Protein backbone atom coordinates (compact mmCIF):
# COMPACT_ATOMS: atom_id res chain seq x y z
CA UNK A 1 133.46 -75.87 77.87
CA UNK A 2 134.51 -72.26 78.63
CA UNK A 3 135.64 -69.83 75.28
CA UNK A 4 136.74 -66.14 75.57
CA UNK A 5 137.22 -64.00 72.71
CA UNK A 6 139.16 -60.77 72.89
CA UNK A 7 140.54 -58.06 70.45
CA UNK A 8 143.62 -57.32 71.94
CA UNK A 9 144.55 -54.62 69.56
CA UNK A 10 147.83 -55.68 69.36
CA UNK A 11 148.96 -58.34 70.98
CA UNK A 12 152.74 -57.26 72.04
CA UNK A 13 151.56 -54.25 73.63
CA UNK A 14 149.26 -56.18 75.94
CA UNK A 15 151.84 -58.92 76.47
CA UNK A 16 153.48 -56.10 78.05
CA UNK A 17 151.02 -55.39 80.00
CA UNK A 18 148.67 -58.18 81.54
CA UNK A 19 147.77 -61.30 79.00
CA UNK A 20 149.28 -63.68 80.79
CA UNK A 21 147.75 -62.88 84.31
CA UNK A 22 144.17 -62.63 82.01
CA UNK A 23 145.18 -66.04 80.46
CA UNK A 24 146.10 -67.66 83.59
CA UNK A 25 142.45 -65.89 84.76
CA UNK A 26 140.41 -67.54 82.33
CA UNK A 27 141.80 -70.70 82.14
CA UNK A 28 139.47 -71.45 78.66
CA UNK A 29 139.50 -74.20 76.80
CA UNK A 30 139.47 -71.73 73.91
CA UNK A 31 140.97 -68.08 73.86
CA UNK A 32 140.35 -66.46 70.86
CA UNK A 33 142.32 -63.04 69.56
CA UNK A 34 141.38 -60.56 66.96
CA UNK A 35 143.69 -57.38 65.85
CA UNK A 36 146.85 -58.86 66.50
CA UNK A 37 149.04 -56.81 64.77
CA UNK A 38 151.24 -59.31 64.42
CA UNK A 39 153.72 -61.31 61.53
CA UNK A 40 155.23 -64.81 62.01
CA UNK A 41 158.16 -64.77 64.13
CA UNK A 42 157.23 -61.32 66.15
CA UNK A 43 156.38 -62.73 69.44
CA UNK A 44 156.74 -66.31 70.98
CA UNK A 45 153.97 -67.28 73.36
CA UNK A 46 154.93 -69.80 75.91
CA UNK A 47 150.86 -71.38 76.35
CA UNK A 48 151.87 -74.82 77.71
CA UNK A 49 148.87 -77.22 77.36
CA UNK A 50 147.35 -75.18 74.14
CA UNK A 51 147.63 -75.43 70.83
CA UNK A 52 148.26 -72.65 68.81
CA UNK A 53 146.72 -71.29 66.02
CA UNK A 54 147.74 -68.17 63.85
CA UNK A 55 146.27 -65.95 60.80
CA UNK A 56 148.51 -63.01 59.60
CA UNK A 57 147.64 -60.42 57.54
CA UNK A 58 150.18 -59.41 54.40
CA UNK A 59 150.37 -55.85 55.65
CA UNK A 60 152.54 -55.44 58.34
CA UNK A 61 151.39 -54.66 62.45
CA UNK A 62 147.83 -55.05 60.75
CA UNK A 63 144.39 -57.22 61.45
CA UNK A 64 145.21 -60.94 62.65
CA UNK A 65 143.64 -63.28 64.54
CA UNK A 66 144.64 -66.54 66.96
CA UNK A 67 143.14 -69.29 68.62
CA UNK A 68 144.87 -71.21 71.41
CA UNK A 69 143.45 -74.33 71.90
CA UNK A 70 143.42 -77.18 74.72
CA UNK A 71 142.78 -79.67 72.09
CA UNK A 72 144.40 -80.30 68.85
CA UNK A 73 141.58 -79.85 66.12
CA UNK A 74 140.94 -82.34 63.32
CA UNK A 75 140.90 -79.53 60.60
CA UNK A 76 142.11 -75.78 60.57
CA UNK A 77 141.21 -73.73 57.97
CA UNK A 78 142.73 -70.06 57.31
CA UNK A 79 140.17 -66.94 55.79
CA UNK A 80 136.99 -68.26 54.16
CA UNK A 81 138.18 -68.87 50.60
CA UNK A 82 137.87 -65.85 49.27
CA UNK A 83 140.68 -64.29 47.63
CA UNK A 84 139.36 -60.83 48.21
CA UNK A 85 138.85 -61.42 52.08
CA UNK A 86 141.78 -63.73 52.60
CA UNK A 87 144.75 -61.25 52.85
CA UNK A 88 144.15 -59.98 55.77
CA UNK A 89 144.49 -63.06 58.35
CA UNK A 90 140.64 -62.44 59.60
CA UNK A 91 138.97 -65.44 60.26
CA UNK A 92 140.22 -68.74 61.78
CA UNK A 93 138.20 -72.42 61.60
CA UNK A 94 139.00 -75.31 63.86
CA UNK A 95 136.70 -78.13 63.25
CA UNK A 96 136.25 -81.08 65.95
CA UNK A 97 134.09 -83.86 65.96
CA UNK A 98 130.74 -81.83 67.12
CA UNK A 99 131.04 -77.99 66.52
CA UNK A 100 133.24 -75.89 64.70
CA UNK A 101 135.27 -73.07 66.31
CA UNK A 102 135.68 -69.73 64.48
CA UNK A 103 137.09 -66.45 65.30
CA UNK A 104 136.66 -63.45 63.34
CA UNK A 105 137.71 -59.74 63.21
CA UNK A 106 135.49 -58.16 60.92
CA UNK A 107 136.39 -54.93 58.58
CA UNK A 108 135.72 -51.53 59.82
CA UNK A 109 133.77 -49.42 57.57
CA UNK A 110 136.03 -46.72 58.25
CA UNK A 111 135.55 -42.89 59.53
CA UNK A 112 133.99 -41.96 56.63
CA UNK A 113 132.13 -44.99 55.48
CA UNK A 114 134.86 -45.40 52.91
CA UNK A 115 134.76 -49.42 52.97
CA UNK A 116 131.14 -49.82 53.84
CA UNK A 117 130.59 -51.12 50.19
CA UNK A 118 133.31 -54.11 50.82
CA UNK A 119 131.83 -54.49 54.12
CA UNK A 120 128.72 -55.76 52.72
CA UNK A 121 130.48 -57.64 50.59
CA UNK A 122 132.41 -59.44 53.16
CA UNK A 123 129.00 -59.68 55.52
CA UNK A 124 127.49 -61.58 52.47
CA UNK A 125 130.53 -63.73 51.78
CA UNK A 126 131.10 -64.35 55.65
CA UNK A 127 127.64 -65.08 56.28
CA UNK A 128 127.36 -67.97 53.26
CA UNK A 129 130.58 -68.92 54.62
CA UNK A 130 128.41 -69.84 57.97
CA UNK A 131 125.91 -71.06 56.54
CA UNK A 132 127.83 -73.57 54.67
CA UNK A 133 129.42 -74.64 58.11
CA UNK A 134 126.30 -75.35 60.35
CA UNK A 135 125.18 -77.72 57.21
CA UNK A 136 127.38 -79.68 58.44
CA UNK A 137 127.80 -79.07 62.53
CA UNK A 138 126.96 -76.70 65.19
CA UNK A 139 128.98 -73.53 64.59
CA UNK A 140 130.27 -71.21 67.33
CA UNK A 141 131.94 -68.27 65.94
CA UNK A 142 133.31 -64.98 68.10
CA UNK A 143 135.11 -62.39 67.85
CA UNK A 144 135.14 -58.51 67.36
CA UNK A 145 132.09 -58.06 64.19
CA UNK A 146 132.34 -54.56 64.55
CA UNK A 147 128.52 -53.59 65.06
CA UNK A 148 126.49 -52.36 67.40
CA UNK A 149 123.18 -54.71 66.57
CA UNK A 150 120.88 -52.74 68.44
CA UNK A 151 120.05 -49.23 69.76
CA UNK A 152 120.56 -50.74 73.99
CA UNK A 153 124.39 -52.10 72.89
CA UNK A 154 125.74 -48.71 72.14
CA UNK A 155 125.67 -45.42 74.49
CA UNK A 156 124.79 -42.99 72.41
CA UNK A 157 122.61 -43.82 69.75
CA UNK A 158 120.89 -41.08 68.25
CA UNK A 159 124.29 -39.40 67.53
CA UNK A 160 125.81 -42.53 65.93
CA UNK A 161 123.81 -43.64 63.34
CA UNK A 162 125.72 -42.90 60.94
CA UNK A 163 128.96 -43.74 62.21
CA UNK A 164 130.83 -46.84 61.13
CA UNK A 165 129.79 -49.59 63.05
CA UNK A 166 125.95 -48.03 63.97
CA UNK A 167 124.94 -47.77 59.93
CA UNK A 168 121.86 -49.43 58.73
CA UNK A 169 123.18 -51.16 56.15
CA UNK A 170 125.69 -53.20 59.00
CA UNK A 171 122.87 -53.54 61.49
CA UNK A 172 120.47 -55.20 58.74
CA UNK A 173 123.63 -57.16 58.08
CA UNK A 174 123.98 -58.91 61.32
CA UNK A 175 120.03 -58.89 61.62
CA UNK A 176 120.28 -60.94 58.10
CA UNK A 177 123.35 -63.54 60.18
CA UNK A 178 121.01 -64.25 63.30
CA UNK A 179 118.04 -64.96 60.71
CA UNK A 180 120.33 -67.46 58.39
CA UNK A 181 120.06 -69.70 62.00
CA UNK A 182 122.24 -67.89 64.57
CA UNK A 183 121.96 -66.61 68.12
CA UNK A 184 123.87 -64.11 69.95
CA UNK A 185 124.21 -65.66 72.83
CA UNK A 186 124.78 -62.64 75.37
CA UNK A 187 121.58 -60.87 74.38
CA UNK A 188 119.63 -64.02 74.29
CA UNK A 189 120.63 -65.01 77.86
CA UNK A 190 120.65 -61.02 79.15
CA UNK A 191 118.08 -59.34 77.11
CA UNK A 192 117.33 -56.12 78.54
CA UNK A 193 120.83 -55.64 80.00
CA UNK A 194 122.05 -52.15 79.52
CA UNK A 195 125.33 -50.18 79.85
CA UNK A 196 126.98 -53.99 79.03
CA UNK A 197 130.14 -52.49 76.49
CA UNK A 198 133.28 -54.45 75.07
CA UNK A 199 134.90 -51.50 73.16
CA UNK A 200 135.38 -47.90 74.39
CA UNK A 201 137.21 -45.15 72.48
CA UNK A 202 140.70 -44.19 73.61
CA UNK A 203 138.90 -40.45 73.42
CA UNK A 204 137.26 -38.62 75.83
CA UNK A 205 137.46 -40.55 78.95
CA UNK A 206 135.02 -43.08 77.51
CA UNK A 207 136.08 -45.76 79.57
CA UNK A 208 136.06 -44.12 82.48
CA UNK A 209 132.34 -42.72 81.99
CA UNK A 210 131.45 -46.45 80.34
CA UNK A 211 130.31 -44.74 77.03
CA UNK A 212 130.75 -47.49 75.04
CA UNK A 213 129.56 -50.27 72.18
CA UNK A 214 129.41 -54.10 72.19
CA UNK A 215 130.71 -54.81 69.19
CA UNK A 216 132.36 -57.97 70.54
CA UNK A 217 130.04 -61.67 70.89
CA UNK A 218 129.79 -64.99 70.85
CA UNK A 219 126.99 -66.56 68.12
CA UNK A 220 126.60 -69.95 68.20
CA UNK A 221 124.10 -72.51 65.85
CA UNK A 222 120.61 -71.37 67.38
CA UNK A 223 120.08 -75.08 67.48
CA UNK A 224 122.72 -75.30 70.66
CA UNK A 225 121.72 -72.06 72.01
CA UNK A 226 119.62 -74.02 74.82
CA UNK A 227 123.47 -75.11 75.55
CA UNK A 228 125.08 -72.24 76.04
CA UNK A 229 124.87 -71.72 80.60
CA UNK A 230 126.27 -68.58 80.83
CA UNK A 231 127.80 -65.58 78.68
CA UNK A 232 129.62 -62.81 79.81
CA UNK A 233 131.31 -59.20 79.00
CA UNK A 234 134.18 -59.05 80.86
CA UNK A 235 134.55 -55.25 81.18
CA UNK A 236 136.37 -54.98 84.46
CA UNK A 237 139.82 -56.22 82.70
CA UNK A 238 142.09 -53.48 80.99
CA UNK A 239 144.26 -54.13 79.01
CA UNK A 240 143.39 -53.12 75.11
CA UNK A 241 140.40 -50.67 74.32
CA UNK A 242 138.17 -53.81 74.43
CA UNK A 243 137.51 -56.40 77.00
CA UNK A 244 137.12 -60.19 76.85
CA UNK A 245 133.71 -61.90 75.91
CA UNK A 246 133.08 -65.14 77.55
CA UNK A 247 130.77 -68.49 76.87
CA UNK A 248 130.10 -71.71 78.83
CA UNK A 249 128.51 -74.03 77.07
CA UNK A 250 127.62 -77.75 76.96
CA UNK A 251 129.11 -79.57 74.32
C-alpha cells in the first residue's frame, strides 16, 4: 500500500500548475493534502477511481486538508472533537478494517511565537487524540506537523532555535508523540540521512541552495513500523514550497 502526503499550499494554484501530472506520478492508494486553501464548491477535482474526502476551515482561502482515497472507508471523521481545534478543517480520519488513516496540518506557532501557547495545547489534545486511536488499531497519520524534530532535519540549526517550528517546547512535543507509541517512519528507515528537506522558504533562494526543514512525515503505530518497506521525501517535484512525503507499507 503506497500513501503520499503533501502540503500543497493551496491547492488551485498548484492545479494550475502540475497536480495532476504528480497524481498521475504517484498513483497512491492514498494522497493526502494539507493547506488547501480551499471552501466547498471552489474547485472540482476529476480523481476517477478515488474517493474523496474534504475538511474546510471557516475562514476563507485558509488551512484545509483532503484525502483521496482508492477505497471507500467504513468511518470518516472531521477535526478531533475539539471545539477549539475543529474550525479550522485540520485533521481528517478514515478508519478501515485494520489501520486508521489520518492527515493533519498542524498550527504554526507564528513569527513571533504568538500561538505557541495554543500550539501546545493542540499537541496535547492531538496527541490523546492518537492515543485514543491506536487503542483500538494501527494508526498511520501524515501530514505537514510543522517541526523540525531534530537538529540533522533542519539546515541551519544554531540560528533557528528559536524560530517557530525549531522551539523546545514543539520539539519536546513531538519527542512526547513518538514516546506515547509512534515512529517516524523516514528517520527510522534513514537515520543519519542529511540535507533530506520537505519545506523551503520562498526567501532567499532556499530551494535552490536546499536550505531547508522536514517538517513533513509519515508516523505510523510503532507496532507496524517493521511494515513500513520504504519511505521517501520527494524533493525533486515543484510545485508548492513543500514536496510530497511517501510510505509503502504492508498492510
Amino acid at each position: 500500500m503506497k500513501a503520499v502526503s503533501w502540503n500543497v499550499n493551496g491547492l488551485r494554484a498548484v492545479l494550475g500548475k502540475n497536480f495532476y501530472e504528480v497524481f498521475g506520478l504517484m498513483d497512491a492508494d492514498f494522497f493526502c493534502l494539507q493547506e488547501t486553501k480551499l471552501q466547498e464548491g471552489q474547485a472540482e477535482l476529476i480523481l476517477p477511481g478515488y474517493t474523496q474526502y474534504w475538511n474546510y476551515a471557516d475562514r476563507k482561502g485558509y488551512s484545509g486538508t483532503a484525502i483521496f482515497a482508492k477505497k471507500e472507508a467504513l468511518n470518516v471523521f472531521y477535526g478531533i472533537g475539539i471545539d477549539e481545534h475543529d474550525h479550522e478543517g485540520r485533521v481528517i480520519t478514515l478508519e478501515y478494517p485494520d489501520f486508521f488513516m489520518v492527515t493533519v496540518y498542524t498550527p504554526n506557532s507564528k513569527e513571533n511565537l504568538e500561538r505557541l501557547e495554543y500550539r501546545q495545547r493542540w499537541e496535547d489534545d492531538f496527541r490523546g487524540y492518537l492515543c485514543a486511536l491506536n487503542e483500538k488499531k494501527p494508526v498511520i497519520v501524515c501530514g505537514d506537523m510543522n517541526v523540525a524534530h531534530r537538529e540533522i532535519d533542519l539546515k541551519n540549526p544554531q540560528t533557528n532555535h528559536r524560530s517557530a517550528g525549531f522551539t523546545d517546547e514543539e520539539r519536546g512535543k513531538m519527542t512526547e508523540l513518538l514516546a506515547a507509541g509512534f515512529s517516524d517512519t523516514f528517520r527510522e528507515l534513514h537515520p543519519d540521512a542529511r540535507d533530506r528537506y520537505s519545506w523551503w522558504s520562498y526567501r532567499f533562494r532556499s530551494r535552490e541552495r536546499n536550505t531547508g526543514w522536514r517538517i513533513d512525515y509519515f508516523l505510523v503505530s510503532s507496532g507496524i513500523m517493521n511494515r513500513v518497506d520504504k519511505a521517501e521525501i520527494h524533493d525533486e517535484i515543484m510545485g508548492s514550497d513543500h514536496c510530497p512525503v511517501e510510505i509503502e507499507i504492508d498492510l
